[in-house]
Tab-separated table of C-alpha atoms and ligand atoms in Angstrom:
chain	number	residue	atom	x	y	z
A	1	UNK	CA	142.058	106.179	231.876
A	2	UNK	CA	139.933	105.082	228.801
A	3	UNK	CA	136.804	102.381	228.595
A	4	UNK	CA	135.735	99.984	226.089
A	5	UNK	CA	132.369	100.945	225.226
A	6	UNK	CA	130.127	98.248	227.090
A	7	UNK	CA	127.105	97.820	229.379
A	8	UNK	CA	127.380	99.689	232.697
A	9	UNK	CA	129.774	97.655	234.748
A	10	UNK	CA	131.208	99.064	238.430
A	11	UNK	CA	134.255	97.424	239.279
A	12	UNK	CA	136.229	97.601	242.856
A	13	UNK	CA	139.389	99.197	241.085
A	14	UNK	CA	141.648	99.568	244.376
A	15	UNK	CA	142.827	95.642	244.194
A	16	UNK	CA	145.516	93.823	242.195
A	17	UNK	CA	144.336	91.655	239.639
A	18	UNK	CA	146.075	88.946	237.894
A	19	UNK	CA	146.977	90.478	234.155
A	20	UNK	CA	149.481	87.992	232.924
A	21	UNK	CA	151.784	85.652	233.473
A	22	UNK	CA	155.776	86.971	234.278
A	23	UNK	CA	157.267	85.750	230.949
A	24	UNK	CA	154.362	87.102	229.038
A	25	UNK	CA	155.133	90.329	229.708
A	26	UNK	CA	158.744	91.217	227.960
A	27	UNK	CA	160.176	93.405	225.234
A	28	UNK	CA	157.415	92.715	222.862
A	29	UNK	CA	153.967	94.909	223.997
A	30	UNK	CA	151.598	92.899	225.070
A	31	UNK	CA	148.207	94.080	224.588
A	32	UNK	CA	144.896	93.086	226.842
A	33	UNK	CA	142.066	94.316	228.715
A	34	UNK	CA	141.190	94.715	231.674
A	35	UNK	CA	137.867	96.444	233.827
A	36	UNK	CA	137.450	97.186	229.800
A	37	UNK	CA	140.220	99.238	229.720
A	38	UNK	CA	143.133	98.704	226.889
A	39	UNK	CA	146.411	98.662	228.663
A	40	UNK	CA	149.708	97.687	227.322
A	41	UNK	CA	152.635	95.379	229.297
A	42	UNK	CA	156.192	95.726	228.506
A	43	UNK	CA	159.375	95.715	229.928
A	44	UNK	CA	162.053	98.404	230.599
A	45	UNK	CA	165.599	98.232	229.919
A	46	UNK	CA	166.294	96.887	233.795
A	47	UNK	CA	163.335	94.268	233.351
A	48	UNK	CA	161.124	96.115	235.381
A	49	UNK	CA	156.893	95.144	234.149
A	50	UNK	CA	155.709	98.260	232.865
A	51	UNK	CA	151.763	99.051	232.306
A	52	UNK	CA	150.279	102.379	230.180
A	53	UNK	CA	147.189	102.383	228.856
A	54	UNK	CA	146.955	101.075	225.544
A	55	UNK	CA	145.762	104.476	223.642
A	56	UNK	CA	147.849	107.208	221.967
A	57	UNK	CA	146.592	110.362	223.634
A	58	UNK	CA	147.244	112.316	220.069
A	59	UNK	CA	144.771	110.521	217.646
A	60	UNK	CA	144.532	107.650	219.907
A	61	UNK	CA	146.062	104.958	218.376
A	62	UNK	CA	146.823	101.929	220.106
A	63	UNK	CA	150.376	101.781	221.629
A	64	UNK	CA	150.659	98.231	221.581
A	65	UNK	CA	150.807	97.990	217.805
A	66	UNK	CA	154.244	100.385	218.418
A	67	UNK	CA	157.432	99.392	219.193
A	68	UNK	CA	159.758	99.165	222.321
A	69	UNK	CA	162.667	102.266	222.160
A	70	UNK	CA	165.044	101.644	225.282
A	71	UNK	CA	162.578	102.164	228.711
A	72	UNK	CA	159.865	104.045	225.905
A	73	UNK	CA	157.223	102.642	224.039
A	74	UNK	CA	156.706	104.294	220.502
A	75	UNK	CA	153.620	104.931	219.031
A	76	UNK	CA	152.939	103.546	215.384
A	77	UNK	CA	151.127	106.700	214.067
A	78	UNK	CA	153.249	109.437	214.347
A	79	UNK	CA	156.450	108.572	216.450
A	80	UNK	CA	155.598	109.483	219.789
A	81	UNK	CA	157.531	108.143	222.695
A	82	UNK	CA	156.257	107.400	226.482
A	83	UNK	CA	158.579	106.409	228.927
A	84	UNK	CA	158.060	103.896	231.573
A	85	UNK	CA	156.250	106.742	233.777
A	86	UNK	CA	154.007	107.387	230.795
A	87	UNK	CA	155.313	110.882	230.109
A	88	UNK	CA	155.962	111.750	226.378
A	89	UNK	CA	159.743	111.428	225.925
A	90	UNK	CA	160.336	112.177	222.270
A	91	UNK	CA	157.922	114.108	219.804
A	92	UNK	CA	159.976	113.757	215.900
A	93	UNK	CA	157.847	116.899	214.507
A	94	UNK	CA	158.906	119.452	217.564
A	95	UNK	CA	158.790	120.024	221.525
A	96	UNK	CA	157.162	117.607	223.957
A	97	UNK	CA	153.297	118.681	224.534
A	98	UNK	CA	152.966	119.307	227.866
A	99	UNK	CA	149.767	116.830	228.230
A	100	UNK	CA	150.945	114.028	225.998
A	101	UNK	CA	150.883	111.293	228.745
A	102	UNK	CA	149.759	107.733	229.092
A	103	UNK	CA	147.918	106.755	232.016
A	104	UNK	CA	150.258	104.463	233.969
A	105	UNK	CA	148.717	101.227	236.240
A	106	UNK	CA	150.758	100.420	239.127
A	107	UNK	CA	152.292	96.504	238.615
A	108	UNK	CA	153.716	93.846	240.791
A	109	UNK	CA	154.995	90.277	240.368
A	110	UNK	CA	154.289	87.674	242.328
A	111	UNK	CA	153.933	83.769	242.132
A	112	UNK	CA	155.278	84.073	238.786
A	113	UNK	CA	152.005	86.275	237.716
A	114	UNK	CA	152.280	90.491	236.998
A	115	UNK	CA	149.459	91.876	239.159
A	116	UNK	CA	147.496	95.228	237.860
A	117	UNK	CA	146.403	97.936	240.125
A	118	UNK	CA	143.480	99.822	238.558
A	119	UNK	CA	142.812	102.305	240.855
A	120	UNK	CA	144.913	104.863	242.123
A	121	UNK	CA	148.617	104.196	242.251
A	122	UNK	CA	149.117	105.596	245.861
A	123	UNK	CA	146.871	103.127	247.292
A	124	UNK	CA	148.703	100.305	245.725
A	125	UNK	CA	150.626	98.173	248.517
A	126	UNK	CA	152.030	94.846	247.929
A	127	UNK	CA	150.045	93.880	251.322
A	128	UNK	CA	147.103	93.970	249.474
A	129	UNK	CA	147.494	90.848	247.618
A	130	UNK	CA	146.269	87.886	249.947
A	131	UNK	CA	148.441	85.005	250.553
A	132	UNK	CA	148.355	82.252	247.293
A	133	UNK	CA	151.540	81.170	248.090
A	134	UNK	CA	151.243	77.728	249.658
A	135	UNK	CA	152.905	75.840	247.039
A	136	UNK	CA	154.123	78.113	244.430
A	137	UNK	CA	157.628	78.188	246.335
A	138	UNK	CA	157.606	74.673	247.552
A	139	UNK	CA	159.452	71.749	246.657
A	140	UNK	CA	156.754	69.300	247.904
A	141	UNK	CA	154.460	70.146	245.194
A	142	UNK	CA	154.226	69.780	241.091
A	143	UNK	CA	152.163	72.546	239.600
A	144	UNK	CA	150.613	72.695	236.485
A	145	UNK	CA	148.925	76.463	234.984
A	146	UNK	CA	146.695	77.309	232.265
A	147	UNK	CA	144.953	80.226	231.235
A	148	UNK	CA	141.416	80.685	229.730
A	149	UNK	CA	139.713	83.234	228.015
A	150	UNK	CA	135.893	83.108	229.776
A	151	UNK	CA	133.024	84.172	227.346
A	152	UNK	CA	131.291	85.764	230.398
A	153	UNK	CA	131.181	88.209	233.605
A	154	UNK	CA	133.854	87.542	236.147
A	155	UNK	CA	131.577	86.859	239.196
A	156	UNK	CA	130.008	84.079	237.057
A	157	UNK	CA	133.300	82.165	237.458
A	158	UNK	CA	133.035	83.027	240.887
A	159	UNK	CA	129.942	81.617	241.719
A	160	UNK	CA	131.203	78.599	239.690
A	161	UNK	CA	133.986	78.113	241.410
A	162	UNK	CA	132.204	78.696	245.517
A	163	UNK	CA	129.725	76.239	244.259
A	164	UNK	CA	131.610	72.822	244.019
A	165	UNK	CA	128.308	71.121	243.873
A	166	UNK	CA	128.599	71.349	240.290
A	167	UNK	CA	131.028	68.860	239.560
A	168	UNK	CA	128.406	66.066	240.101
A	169	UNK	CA	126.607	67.490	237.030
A	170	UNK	CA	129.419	68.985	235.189
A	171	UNK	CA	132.210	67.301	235.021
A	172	UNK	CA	131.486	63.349	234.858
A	173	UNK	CA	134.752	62.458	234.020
A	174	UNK	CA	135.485	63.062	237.658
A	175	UNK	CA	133.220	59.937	238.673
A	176	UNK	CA	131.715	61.626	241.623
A	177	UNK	CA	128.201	60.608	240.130
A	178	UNK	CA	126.462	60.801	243.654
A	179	UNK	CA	129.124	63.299	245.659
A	180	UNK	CA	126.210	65.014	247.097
A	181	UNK	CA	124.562	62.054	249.201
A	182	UNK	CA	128.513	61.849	250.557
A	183	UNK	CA	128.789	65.785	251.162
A	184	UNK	CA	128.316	68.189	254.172
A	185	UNK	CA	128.511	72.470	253.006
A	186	UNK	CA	129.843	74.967	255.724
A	187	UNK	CA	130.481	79.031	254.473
A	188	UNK	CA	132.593	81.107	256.622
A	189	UNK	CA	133.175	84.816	256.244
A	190	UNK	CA	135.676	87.439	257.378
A	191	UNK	CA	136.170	90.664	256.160
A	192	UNK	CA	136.513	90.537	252.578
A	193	UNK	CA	137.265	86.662	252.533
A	194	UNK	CA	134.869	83.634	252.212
A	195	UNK	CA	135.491	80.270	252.767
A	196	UNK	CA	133.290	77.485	250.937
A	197	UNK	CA	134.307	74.341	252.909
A	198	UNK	CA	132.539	70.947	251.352
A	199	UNK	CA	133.580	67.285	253.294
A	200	UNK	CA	132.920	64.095	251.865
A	201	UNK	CA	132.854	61.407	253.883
A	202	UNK	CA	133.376	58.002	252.796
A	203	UNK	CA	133.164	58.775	249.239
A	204	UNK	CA	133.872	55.989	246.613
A	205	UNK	CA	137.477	56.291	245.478
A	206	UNK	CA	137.001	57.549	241.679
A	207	UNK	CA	139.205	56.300	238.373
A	208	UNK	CA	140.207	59.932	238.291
A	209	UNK	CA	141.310	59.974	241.932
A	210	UNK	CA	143.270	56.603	241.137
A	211	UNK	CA	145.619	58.467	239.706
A	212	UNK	CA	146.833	59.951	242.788
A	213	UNK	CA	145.695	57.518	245.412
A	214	UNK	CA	148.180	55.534	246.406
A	215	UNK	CA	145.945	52.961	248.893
A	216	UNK	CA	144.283	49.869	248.344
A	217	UNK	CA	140.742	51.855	249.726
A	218	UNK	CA	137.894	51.466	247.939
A	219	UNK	CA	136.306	54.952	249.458
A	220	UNK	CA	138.133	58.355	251.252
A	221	UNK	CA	137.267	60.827	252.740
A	222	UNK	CA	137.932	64.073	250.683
A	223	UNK	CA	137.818	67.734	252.037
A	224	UNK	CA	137.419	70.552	249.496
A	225	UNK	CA	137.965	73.915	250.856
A	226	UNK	CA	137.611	77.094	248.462
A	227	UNK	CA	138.346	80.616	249.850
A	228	UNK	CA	137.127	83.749	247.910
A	229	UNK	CA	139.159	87.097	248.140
A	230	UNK	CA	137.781	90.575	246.997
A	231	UNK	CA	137.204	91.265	244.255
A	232	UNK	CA	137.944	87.702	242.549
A	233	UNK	CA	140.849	85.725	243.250
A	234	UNK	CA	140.652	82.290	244.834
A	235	UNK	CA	142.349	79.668	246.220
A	236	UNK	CA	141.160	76.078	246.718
A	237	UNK	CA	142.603	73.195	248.497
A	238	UNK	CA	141.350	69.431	248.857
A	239	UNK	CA	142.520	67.180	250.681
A	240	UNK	CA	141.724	62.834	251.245
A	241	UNK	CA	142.422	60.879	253.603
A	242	UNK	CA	141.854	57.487	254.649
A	243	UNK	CA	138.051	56.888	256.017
A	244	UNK	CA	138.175	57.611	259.377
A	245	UNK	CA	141.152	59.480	259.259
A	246	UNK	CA	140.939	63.801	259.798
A	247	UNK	CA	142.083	65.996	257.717
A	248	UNK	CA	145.078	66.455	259.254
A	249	UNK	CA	145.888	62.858	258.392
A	250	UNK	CA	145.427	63.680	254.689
A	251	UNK	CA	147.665	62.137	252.462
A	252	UNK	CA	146.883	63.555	249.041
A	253	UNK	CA	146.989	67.487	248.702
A	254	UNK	CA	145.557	69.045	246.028
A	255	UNK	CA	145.736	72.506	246.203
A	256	UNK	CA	145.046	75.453	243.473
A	257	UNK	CA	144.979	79.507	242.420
A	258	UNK	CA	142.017	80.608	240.415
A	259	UNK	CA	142.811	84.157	239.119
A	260	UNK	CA	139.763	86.015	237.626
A	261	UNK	CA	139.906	89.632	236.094
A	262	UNK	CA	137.375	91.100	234.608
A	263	UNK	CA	138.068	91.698	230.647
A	264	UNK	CA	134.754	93.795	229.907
A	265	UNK	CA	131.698	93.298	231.697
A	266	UNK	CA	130.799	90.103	229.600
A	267	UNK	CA	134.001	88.693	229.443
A	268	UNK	CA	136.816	87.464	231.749
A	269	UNK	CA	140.237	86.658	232.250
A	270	UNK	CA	141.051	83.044	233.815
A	271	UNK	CA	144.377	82.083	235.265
A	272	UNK	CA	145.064	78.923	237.182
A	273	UNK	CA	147.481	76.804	238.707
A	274	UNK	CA	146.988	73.542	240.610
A	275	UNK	CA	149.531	71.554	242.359
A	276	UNK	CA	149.932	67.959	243.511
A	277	UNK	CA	151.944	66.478	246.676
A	278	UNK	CA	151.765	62.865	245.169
A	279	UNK	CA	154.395	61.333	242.732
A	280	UNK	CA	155.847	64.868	241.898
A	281	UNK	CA	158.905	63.776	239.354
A	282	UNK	CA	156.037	61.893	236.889
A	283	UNK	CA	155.967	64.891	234.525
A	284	UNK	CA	153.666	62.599	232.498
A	285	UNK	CA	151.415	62.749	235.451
A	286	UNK	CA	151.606	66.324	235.549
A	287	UNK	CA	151.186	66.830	232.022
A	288	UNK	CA	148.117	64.779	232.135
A	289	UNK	CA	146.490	67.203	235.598
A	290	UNK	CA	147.122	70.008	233.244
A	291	UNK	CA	144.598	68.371	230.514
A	292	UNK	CA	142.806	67.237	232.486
A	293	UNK	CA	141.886	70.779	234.112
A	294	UNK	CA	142.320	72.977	231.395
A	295	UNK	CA	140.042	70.153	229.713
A	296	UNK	CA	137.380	70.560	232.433
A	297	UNK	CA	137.146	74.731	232.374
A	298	UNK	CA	137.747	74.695	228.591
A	299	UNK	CA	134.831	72.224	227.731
A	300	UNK	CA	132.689	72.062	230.804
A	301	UNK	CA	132.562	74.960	233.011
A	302	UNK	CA	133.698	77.501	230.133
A	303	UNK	CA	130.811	76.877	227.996
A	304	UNK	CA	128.568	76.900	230.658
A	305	UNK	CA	129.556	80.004	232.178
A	306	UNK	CA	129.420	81.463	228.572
A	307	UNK	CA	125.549	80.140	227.989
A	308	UNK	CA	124.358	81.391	231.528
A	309	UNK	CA	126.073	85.038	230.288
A	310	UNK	CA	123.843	84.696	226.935
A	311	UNK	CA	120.585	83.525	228.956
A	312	UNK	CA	121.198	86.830	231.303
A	313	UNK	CA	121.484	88.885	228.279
A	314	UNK	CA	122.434	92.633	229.770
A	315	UNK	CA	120.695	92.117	233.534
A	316	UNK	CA	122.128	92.686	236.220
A	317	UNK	CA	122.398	89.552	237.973
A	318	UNK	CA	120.477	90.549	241.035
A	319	UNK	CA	117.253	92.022	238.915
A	320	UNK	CA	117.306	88.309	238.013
A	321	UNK	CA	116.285	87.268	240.926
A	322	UNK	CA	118.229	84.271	241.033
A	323	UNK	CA	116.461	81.350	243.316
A	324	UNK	CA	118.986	80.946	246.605
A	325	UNK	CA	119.505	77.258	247.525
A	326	UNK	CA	121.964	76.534	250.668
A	327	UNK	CA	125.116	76.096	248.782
A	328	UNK	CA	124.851	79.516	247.508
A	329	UNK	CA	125.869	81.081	251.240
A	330	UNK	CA	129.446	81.028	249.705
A	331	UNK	CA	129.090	82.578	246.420
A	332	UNK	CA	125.632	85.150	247.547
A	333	UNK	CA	128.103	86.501	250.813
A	334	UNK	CA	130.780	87.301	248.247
A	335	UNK	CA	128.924	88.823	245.873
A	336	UNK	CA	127.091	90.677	248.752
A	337	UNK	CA	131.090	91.975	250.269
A	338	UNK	CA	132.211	93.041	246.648
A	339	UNK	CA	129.077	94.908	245.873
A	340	UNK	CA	129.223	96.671	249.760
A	341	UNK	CA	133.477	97.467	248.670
A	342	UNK	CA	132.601	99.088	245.413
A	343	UNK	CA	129.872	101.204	246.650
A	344	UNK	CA	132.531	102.071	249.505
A	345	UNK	CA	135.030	102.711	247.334
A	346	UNK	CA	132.505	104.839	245.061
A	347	UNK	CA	131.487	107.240	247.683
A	348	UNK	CA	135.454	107.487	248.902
A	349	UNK	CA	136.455	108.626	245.452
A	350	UNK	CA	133.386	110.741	245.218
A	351	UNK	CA	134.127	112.835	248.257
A	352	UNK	CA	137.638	112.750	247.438
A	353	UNK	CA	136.478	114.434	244.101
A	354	UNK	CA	134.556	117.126	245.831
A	355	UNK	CA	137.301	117.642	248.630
A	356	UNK	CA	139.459	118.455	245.863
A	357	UNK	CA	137.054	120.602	243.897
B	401	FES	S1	148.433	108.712	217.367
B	401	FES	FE1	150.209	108.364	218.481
B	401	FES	S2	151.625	109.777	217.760
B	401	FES	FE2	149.815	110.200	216.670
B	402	FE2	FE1	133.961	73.199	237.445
C-alpha cells in the first residue's frame, strides 16, 4: 500500500467506503484517492469492479494513465501487465519478477455505489456495510445523487451533517429563519451508530417545503432524524406531518445517503442521494431537489467546511479545544466511537504484527 505525502492522519481502514459510483467505474481506469492512497478502478472482462493501487511497483508510475488489456491493466512506462488479482501477468523485456504486484483493495457494489475496503481483504464482509437501502430499491420514491469534492477533513462533514442546527444560519433559502425556537435535540448511541434526532413542532410551512406539501397548512410538524455509521457514512430521514399529527402520520418523506471518504487528511470525498415520496413522475421536480441540494453543499456547506479546514490549519481537531454546546452530543459521541475503533484497530494490527514476527 502507498500514501500521499500529508499531515499525520489515522484512519479506521477495516470499513467499506463509498469510492464511486457503479457506472463510473468501467473499461476506462479511473483514478482517485482515498485514506491518501492512489488506487485505480476498472473493470474485468466479466464486469467484475476491480481496485489496485494506482502505482507501478517498477519506477512507480501511475497505472491509471495505462491502458485496459483483457482482465490486466498495463502500465504506460514500460509495458507491464497486472491482472485483476494484481499479480504481474506480462513483462515485454523477459520473465515475470517474482515481486512485481499491485496491492489489490477488496470492492463491492451496492445501491448503485462500488464500496472500497482499505484494510485487509480477509476481514472484508458484505455484512459490514450498514443498511442505506430504504429507498434505493423502492418504487415509492424519486431519488436524485450528486457528488462533491469537499476542500476539507472528512469528520468536518460529519459534524456538519449531525448538527442540523446549521441550516437556520446556512442555508436561508430553506426559510427556516427561526427553526430553533420550533426545535427539540435528542442523540442516541449504539455501538458504532449515532442517531441525531431534531423535531419541530409547529413549524411555519416554508416556500421551499411548498414544493412538496401538498396541504392547505400554514405550519407542520417536521422530524429530522440523522444516523451516523463508523467511520463516516450517514443516512438521514425527515419526515412532516400535519400539526398534531405523529410521525407515523407523516405524509412527506424525505429521506437521504451521505457518503463521506476521506481523500487525504484535508480533503474529502462526498456522495449523496436524496429521495422524495411526493409527486414522484415530476422529473422537473426532481431535477429541481437535485439543484437545489447539490446547490446547498456546493455553495453553502462546502465552502464552509473548506474555511473551518483553513482556520484549523494542521491541528488536530481535539488540541483545538473546540467549545461543546448541546447539539454537539451527536457529532462529539461519533467522533469519540471512531477515534476508540481506530485505536482498537491499531493495537489489533500491532499485535497481529508481532504475533507474526
Ligand atoms: S514503471 Fe511501470 S513498467 Fe516501468
Ligand atoms: Fe448543510
Amino acid at each position: 500500500m502507498i500514501s500521499m505525502p500529508e499531515a499525520k492522519t489515522s484512519y479506521l481502514r477495516n470499513a467499506w467506503y463509498a469510492a464511486a459510483w457503479s457506472e463510473e467505474v468501467s473499461r476506462t481506469p479511473l483514478a482517485r484517492t482515498f485514506l491518501a492512497e492512489p488506487v485505480v478502478l476498472f473493470r474485468d472482462t466479466n464486469g467484475s469492479p476491480i481496485a489496485l493501487a494506482d502505482r507501478c511497483p517498477h519506477r512507480f508510475a501511475p497505472l491509471s494513465k495505462g491502458k485496459i488489456v483483457g482482465d490486466a491493466i498495463e502500465c504506460p512506462y514500460h509495458g507491464l501487465r497486472f491482472g485483476s488479482d494484481g499479480n504481474c501477468v506480462h513483462n515485454y523485456h523477459g520473465p515475470i519478477p517474482k515481486a512485481a504486484s499491485a496491492h489489490r483493495y477488496a470492492l463491492m457494489e451496492r445501491y448503485g455505489v462500488a464500496w472500497i475496503w482499505m484494510g485487509d481483504a480477509d476481514k472484508a464482509h458484505e455484512d459490514r456495510l450498514p443498511d442505506f437501502g430504504t429507498f434505493s430499491n423502492d418504487d415509492r420514491f424519486a431519488v436524485a445523487r450528486g457528488y462533491l469534492p469537499v476542500s476539507g477533513n472528512y469528520q468536518l462533514a460529519v459534524d456538519n451533517l449531525l448538527d442540523l442546527t446549521h441550516a437556520q444560519f446556512l442555508h436561508p433559502a430553506l426559510g427556516n429563519a427561526n427553526s430553533s425556537e420550533h426545535s427539540v435535540f435528542k442523540m442516541n448511541s449504539e455501538g458504532s451508530t449515532v442517531w441525531a434526532k431534531y423535531f419541530f413542532e409547529g413549524e411555519p410551512v416554508t416556500p421551499f417545503k411548498r414544493m412538496f406539501w401538498e396541504s392547505a397548512s400554514d405550519t407542520c410538524n417536521r422530524w429530522a432524524d440523522i444516523r451516523w455509521e463508523a467511520p463516516s457514512n450517514l443516512y438521514l430521514e425527515v419526515a412532516t406531518s400535519e400539526c398534531g399529527g405523529s410521525r407515523e402520520e407523516a405524509v412527506v418523506l424525505v429521506p437521504s445517503s451521505h457518503f463521506l471518504t476521506p481523500e487525504t487528511s484535508k480533503t474529502s470525498h462526498y456522495f449523496w442521494m436524496n429521495a422524495r415520496n411526493v409527486r414522484i413522475d415530476d422529473e422537473a421536480l426532481t431535477e429541481m431537489f437535485r439543484q437545489g441540494t447539490d446547490n446547498a453543499f456546493r455553495n453553502e456547506d462546502e465552502p464552509m467546511i473548506a474555511l473551518v479546514q483553513e482556520r484549523m490549519g494542521d491541528n488536530d481537531f481535539a488540541s483545538l479545544k473546540p467549545v461543546f454546546l448541546s447539539t454537539d452530543r451527536a457529532a462529539g459521541r461519533a467522533r469519540q466511537i471512531l477515534t476508540r475503533l481506530i485505536e482498537a484497530e491499531r493495537s489489533t494490527s500491532q499485535s497481529e504484527t508481532e504475533r507474526a514476527a
